[in-house]
Coordinates of C-alpha atoms in Angstrom, one line a residue:
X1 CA 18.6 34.8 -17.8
X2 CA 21.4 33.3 -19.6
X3 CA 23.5 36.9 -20.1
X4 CA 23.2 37.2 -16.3
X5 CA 24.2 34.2 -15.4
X6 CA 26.7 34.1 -17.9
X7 CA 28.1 37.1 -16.0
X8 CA 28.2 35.9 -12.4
X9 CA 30.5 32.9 -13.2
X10 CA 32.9 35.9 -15.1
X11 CA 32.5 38.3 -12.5
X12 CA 31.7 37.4 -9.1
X13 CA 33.8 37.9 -6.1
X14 CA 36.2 34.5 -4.5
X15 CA 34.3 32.1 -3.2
X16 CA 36.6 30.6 0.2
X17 CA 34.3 28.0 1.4
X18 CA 34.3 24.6 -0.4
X19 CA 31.7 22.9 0.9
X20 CA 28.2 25.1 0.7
X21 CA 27.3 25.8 -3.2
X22 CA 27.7 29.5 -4.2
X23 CA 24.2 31.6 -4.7
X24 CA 23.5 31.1 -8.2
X25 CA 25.7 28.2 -9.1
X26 CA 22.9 26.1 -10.0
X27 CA 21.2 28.7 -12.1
X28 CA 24.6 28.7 -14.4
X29 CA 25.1 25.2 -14.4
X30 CA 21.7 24.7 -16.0
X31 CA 21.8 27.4 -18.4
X32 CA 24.1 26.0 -20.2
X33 CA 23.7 22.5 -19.2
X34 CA 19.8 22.2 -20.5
X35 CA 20.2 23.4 -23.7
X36 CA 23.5 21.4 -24.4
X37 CA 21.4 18.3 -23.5
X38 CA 18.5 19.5 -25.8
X39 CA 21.0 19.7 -28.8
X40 CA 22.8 16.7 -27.9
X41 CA 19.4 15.2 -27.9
X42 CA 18.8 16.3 -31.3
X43 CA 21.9 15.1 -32.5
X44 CA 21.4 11.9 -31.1
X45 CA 17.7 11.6 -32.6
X46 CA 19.1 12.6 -36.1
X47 CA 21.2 9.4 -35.5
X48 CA 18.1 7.3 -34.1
X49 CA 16.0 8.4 -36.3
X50 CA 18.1 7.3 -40.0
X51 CA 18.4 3.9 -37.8
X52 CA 14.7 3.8 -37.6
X53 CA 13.9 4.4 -40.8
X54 CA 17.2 2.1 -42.7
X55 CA 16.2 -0.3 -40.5
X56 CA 12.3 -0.7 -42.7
X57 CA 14.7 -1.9 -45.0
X58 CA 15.9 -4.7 -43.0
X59 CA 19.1 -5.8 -41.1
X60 CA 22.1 -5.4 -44.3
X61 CA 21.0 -1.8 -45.1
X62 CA 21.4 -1.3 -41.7
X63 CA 24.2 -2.8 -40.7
X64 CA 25.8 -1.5 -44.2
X65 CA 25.0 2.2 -43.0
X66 CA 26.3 1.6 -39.9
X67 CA 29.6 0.5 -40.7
X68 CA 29.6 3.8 -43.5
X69 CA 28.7 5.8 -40.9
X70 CA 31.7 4.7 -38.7
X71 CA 34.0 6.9 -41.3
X72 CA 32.0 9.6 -40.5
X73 CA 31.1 8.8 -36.7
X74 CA 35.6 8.5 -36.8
X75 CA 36.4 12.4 -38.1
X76 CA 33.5 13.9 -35.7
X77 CA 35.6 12.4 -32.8
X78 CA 38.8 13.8 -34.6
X79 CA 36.9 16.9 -34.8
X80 CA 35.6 16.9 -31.1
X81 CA 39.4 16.2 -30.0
X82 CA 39.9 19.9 -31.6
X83 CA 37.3 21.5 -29.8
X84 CA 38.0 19.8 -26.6
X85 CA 41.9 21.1 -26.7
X86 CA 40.3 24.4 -28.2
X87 CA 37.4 24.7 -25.5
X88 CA 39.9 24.9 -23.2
X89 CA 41.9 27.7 -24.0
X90 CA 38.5 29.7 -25.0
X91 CA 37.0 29.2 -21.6
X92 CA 40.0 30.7 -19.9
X93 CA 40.2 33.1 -22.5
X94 CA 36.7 34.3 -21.6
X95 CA 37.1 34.1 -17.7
X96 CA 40.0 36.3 -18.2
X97 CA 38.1 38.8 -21.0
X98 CA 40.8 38.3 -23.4
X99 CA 38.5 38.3 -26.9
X100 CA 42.1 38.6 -29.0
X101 CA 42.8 35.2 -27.5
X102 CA 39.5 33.9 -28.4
X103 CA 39.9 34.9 -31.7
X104 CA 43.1 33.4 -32.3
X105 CA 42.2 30.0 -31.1
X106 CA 39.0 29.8 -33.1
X107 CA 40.7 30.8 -36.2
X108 CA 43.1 27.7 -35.2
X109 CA 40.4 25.0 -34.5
X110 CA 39.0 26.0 -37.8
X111 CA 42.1 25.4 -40.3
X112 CA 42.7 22.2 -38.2
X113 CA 39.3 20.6 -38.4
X114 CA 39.0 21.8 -42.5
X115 CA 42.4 20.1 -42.9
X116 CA 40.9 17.2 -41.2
X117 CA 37.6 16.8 -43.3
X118 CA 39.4 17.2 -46.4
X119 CA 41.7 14.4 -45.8
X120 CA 38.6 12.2 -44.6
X121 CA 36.2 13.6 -47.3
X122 CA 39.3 12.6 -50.6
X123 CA 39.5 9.0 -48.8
X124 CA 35.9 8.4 -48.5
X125 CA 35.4 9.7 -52.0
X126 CA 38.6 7.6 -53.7
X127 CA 38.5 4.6 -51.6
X128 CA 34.7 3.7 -50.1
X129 CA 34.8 -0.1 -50.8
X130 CA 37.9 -0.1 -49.2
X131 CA 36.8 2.1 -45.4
X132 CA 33.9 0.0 -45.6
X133 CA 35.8 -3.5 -46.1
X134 CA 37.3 -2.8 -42.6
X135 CA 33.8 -3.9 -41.0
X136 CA 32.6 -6.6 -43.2
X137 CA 33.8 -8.8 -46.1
X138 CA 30.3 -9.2 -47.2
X139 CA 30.1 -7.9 -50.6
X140 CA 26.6 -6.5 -50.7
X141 CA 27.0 -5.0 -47.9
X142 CA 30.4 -3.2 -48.7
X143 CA 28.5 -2.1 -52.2
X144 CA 25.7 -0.7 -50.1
X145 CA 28.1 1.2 -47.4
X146 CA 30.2 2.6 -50.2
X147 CA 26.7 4.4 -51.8
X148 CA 26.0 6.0 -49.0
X149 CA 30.0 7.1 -48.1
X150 CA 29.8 8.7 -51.3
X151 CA 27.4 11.1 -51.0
X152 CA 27.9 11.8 -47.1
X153 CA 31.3 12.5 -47.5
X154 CA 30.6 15.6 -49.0
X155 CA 28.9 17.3 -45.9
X156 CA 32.5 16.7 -43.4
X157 CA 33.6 20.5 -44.2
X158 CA 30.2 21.7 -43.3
X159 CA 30.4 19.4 -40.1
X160 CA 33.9 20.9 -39.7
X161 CA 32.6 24.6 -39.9
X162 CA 30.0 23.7 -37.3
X163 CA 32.1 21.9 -34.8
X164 CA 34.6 25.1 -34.6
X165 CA 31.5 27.9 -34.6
X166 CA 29.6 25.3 -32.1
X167 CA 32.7 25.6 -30.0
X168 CA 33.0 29.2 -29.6
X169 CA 29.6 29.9 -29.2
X170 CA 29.5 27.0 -25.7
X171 CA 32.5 28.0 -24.8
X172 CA 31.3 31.1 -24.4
X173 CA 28.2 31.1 -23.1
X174 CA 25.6 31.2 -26.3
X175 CA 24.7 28.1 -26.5
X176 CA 21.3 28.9 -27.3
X177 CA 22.3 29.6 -31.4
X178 CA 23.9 25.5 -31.9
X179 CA 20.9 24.4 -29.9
X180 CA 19.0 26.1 -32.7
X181 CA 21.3 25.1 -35.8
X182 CA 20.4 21.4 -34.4
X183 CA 16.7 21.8 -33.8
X184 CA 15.9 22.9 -37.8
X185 CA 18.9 20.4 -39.1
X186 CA 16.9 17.2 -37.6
X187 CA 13.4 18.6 -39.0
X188 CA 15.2 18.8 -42.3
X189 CA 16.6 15.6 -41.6
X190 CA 13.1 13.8 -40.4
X191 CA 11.5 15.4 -43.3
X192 CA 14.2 14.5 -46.3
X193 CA 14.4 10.9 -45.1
X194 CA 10.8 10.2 -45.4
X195 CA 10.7 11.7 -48.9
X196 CA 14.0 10.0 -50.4
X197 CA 14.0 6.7 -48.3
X198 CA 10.3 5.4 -49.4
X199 CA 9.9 7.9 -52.2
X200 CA 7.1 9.7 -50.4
X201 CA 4.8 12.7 -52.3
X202 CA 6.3 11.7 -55.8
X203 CA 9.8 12.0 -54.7
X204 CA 11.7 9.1 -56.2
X205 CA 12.9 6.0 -53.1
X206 CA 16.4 5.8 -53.1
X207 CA 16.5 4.2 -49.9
X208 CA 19.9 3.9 -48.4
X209 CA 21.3 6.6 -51.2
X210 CA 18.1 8.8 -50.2
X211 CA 19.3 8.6 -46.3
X212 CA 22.5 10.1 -47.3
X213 CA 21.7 12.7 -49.8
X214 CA 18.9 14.1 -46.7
X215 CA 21.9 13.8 -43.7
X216 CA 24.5 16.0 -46.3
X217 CA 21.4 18.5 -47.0
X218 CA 20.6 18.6 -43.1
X219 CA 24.5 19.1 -42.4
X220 CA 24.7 22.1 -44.6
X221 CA 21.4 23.7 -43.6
X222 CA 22.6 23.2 -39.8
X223 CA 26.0 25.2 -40.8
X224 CA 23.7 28.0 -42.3
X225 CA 21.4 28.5 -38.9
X226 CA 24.6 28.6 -36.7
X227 CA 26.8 31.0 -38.6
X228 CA 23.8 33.0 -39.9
X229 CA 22.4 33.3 -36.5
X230 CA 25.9 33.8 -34.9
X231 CA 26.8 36.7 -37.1
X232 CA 23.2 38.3 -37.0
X233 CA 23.6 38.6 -33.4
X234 CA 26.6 39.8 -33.2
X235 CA 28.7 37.1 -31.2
X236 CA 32.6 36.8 -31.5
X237 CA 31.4 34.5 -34.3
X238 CA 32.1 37.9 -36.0
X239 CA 36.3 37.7 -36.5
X240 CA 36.3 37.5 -39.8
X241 CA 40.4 37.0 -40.9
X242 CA 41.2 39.0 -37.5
X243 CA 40.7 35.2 -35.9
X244 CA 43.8 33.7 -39.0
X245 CA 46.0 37.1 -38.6
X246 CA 46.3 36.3 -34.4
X247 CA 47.9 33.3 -34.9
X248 CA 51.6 33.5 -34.4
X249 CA 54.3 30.4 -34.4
X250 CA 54.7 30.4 -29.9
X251 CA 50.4 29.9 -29.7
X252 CA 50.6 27.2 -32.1
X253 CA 53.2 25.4 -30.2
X254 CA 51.1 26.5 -26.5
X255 CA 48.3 25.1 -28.2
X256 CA 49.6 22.0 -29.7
X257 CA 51.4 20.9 -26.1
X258 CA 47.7 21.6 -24.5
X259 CA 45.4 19.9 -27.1
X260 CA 47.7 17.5 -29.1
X261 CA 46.9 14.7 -26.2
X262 CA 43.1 15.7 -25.8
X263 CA 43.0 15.4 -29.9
X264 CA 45.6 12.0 -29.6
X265 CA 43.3 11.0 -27.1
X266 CA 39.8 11.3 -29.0
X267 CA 41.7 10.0 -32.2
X268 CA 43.3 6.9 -30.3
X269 CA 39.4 6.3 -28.6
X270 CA 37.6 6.5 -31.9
X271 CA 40.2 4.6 -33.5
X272 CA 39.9 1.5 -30.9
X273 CA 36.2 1.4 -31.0
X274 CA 36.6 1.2 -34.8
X275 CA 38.3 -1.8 -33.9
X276 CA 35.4 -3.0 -31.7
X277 CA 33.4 -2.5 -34.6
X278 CA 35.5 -4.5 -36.5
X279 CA 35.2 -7.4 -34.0
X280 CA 31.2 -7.6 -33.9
X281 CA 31.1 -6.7 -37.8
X282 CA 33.6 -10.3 -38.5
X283 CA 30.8 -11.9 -36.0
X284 CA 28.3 -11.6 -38.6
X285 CA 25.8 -8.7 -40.6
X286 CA 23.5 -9.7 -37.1
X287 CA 26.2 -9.0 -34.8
X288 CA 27.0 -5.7 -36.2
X289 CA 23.1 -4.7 -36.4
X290 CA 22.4 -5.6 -32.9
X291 CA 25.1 -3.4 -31.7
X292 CA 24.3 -0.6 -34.2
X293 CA 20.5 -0.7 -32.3
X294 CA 22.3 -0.4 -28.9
X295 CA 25.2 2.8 -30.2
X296 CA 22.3 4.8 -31.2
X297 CA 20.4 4.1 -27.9
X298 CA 23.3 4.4 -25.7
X299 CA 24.0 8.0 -27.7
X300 CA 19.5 9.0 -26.8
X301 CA 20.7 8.1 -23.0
X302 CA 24.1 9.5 -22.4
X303 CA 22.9 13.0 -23.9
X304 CA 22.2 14.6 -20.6
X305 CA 26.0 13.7 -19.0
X306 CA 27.4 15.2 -22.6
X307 CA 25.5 18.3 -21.4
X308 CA 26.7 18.1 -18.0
X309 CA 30.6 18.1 -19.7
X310 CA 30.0 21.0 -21.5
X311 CA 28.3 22.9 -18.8
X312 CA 31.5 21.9 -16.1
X313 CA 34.0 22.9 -19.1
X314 CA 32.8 26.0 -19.6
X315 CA 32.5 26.7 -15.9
X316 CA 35.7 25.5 -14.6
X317 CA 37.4 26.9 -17.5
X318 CA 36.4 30.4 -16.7
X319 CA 36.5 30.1 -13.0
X320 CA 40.2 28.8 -13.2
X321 CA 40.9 32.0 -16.1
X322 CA 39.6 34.5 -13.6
X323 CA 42.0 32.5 -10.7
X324 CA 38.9 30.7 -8.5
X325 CA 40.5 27.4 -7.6
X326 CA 38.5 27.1 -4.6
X327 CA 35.3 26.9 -7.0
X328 CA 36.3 24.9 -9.9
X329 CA 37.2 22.0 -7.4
X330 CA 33.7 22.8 -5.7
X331 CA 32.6 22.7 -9.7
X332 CA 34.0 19.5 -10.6
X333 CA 32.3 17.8 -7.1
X334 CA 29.3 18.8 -7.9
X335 CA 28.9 17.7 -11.5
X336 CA 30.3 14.0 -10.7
X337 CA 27.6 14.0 -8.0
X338 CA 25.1 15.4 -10.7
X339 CA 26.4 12.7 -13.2
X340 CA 26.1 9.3 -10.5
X341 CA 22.8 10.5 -10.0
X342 CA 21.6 10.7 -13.6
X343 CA 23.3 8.0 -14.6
X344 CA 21.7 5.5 -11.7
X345 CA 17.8 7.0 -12.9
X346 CA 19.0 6.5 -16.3
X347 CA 19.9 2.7 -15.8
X348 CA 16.7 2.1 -14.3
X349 CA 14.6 4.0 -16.9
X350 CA 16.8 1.8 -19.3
X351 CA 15.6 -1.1 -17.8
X352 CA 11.9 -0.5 -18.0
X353 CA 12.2 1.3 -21.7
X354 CA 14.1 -1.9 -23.2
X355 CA 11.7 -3.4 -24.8
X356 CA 9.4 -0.5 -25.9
X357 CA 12.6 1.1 -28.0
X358 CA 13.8 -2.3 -29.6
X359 CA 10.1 -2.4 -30.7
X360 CA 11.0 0.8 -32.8
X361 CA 13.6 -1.0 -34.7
X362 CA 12.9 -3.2 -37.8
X363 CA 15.3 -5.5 -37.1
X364 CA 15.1 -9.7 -37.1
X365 CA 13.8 -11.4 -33.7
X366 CA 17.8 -12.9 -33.2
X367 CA 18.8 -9.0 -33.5
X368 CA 16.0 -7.9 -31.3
X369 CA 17.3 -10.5 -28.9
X370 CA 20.5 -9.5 -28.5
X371 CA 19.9 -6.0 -28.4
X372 CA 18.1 -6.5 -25.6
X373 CA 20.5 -8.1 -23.2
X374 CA 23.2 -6.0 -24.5
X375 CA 21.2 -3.1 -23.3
X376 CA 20.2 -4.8 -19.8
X377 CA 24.0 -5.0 -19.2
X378 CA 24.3 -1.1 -20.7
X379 CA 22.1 -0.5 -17.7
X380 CA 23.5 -1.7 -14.8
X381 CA 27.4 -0.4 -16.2
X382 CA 26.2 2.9 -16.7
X383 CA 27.6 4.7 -14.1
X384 CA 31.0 3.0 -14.5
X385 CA 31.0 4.4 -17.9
X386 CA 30.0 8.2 -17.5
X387 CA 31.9 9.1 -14.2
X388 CA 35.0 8.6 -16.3
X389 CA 33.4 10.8 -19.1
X390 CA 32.6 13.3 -17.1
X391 CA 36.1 13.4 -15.3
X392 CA 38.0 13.2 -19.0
X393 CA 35.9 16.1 -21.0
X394 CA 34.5 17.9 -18.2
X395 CA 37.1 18.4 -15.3
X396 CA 40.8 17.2 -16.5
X397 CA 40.8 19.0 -19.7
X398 CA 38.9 22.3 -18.3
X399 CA 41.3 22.5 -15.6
X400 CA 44.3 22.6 -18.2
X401 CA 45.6 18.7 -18.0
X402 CA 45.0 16.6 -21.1
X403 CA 47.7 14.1 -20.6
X404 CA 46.3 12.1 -17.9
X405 CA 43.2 10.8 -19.6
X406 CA 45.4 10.0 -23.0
X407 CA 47.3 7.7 -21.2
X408 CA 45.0 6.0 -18.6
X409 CA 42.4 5.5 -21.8
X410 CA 45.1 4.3 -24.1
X411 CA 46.1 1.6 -21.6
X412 CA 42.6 0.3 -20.8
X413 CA 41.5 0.4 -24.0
X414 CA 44.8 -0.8 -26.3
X415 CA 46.0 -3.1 -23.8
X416 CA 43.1 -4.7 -21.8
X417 CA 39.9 -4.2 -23.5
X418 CA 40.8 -4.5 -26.9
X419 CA 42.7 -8.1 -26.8
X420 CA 40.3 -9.1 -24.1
X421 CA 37.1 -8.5 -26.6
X422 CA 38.8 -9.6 -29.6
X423 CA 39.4 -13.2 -27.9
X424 CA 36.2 -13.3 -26.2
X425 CA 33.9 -12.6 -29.9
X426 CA 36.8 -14.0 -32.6
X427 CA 38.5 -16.6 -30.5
X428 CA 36.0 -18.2 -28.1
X429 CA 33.3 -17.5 -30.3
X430 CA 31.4 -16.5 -27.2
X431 CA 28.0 -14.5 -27.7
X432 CA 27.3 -10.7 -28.6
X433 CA 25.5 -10.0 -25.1
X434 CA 28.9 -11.6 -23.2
X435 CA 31.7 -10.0 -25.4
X436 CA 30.2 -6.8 -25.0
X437 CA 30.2 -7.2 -20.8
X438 CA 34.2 -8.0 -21.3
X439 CA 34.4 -4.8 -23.4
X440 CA 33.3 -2.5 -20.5
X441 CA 34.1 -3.8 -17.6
X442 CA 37.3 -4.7 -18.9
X443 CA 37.7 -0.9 -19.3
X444 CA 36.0 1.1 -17.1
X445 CA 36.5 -0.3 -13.8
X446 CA 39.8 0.3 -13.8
X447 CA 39.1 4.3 -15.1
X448 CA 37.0 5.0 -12.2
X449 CA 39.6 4.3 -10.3
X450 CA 42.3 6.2 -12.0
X451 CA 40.0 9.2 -12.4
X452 CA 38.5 9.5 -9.2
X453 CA 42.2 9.0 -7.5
X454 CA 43.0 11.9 -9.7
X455 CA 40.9 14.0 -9.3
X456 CA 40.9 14.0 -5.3
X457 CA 44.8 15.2 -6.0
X458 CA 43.8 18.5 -7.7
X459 CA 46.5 17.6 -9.8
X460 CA 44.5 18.6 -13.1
X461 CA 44.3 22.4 -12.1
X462 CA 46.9 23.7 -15.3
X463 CA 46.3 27.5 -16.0
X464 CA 47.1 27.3 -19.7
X465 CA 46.8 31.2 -20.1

């Protein structure tokens, strides 16, 4: 099914009308759209699941993972504003059957994001006390959080070889092979966690040490399923130095003025919601728990509108390559329609589901507490939140313009939500549940209204090839 419907959205004749969905629309849009969600799923789970199990431990462990895991959580965002800027050129590559151009932009992605890891994998490795110090000043936690950066450190050039092959094979239609890669990486995760967090079956309990060691062995098997599977079946995963030899001096600079603001922009985003960690992690070890509980939920429940992104990139891309504007607007209409409706039955399943999830976390009752009415606001502002989301990595970029979204989220974020949450937690001392409500709403109203204006221009439709 997928090969065929991979093909209409490559081949099929202009669509003129702009109101009545195309015959078979819906068949490509879940293709690649369900099993996206399923690995973003995983992905998520693999991040719920070491919560779960750190948080037997009780709240410093977690919190001390947490803030190590922000290092991390910080280069996957630099490496996702590669494969955004790189996604784009490979979907319009592939709408307009141009493999050589494929091949030159993954062989670019690929230096960039090993460049990347390197730099964040020597820091982590020389410096741990000191990334970790920029959430807390407690020193057992800082001790803790530098034990685990140590060892995970060592898996960011496998993440970095995943990212790259996990973007080529999406961007192209096979997205069946990192859905797989996922799948067996979380087993091995689930698995190596119980064994070397509690010392299960003989295996020694290295708790927080044991988490790590399992996530770097998980990361490296993960890279093994995707690039074994990719070459075995004979995807453009198959470049070998063909993908290095295509790049020439005028792509880099085409590239670099199309993905240098999506990358500045998912740099500038992680990089401020560092800083939000930073606020709740000087509130206190409790603070910085609660929220970790609610990050990893709000990553379970905003899997499926991360599928729908991928699904509209990859569709708008190649409709705009083969030169259907008529049904990449049509495209991006439907998936923000598909994304307020998820995210309103996702609010209310939030809502009932609450309590039943915090009851998975070994956390203290004052944690538990505020979780829980940090996730009851998370409910109601969900749609505020994923419409912009959805517009960003799905539509604006696909369709060629990544400048718009670097500036409109550098102002909300730098110069209202930032100040506004740092006063409301550090300066008015004012609870977890309420600063978090002025850290959204304090952003996101004001994107929805940027990013739906801007969309109704049609101004985002940039041919980049």
């Amino acid at each position: 099914m997928l090969q065929s419907t991979v093909l209409f959205f490559r081949f099929s004749p202009e669509h003129k009308a702009m109101k009545k969905t195309p015959p078979g629309f819906t068949r490509t849009l879940l293709s690649i759209a369900i099993p996206v969600t399923l690995q973003n799923l995983l992905a998520s789970s693999f991040t719920l699941i070491d919560t779960l199990m750190i948080g037997v431990l009780g709240d410093m462990p977690l919190a001390a993972v947490g803030m190590a895991g922000k290092w991390t959580w910080f280069l996957t965002i630099v490496f996702f504003g590669f494969a955004s800027g790189a996604s784009v050129f490979i979907a319009q590559y592939y709408g307009a059957d141009d493999t050589a151009g494929i091949h030159r932009t993954y062989g670019l992605v690929t230096v960039g994001t090993q460049i990347a890891s390197a730099l964040f994998m020597l820091i982590a490795l020389l410096f741990p006390e000191a990334v970790v110090r920029l959430f807390s000043s407690d020193a057992e936690t800082i001790t803790l959080g530098a034990s685990y950066l140590r060892i995970i450190a060592i898996s960011y050039p496998f993440l970095a070889l995943t990212r790259g092959g996990g973007t080529l094979l999406q961007s192209t239609g096979n997205v069946m092979i990192p859905f797989a890669g996922s799948l067996v990486s979380v087993a091995v995760n689930v698995i190596l966690n119980a064994l070397l967090i509690f010392g299960l079956c003989g295996f020694p309990a290295l708790g927080v040490q044991g988490a790590a060691i399992a996530s770097l062995i998980s990361a490296i098997v993960n890279t093994l399923v995707v690039y074994g599977a990719g070459l075995a079946k004979k995807t453009l995963l198959r470049t070998g130095l063909s993908a290095l030899r295509g790049i020439t001096g005028s792509f880099i600079r085409d590239f670099a003025v199309v993905s240098t603001p999506a990358m500045l922009n998912e740099t500038m985003w992680a990089l401020g919601n560092l800083m939000y960690s930073s606020v709740y992690g000087h509130m206190g070890t409790g603070a910085y728990a609660s929220i970790t509980v609610v990050r990893t939920i709000e990553e379970l429940m905003s899997v499926a509108v991360m599928g729908l992104c991928s699904s509209c990139a990859v569709m708008i891309g190649s409709y705009i390559g083969r030169g259907d504007i008529p049904l990449a607007k049509l495209c991006a209409r439907r998936h923000v329609e598909l994304v307020i409706g998820i995210s309103v039955a996702s609010g209310a399943a939030m809502l009932l589901l609450r309590q039943p999830l915090l009851s998975l976390f070994g956390v203290s009752q004052a944690v538990r507490e505020d979780a829980l009415s940090v996730l009851t606001i998370y409910a109601f502002e969900m749609t505020l939140r994923n419409v912009p989301a959805i517009l960003v990595m799905g539509v604006f970029r696909a369709g060629g313009d990544t400048r718009y979204g670097l500036v409109i989220d550098c102002i909300t974020l730098y110069l209202i939500g930032l100040p506004a949450t740092a006063a409301a937690g550090l300066v008015f001392r004012l609870s977890v549940p309420m600063t978090y409500l002025i850290m959204y709403l304090s952003e996101d109203v004001f994107k929805c209204i940027a990013y739906i204006t801007h969309m109704r221009s049609g101004k985002w439709i940039r041919p980049v090839i």
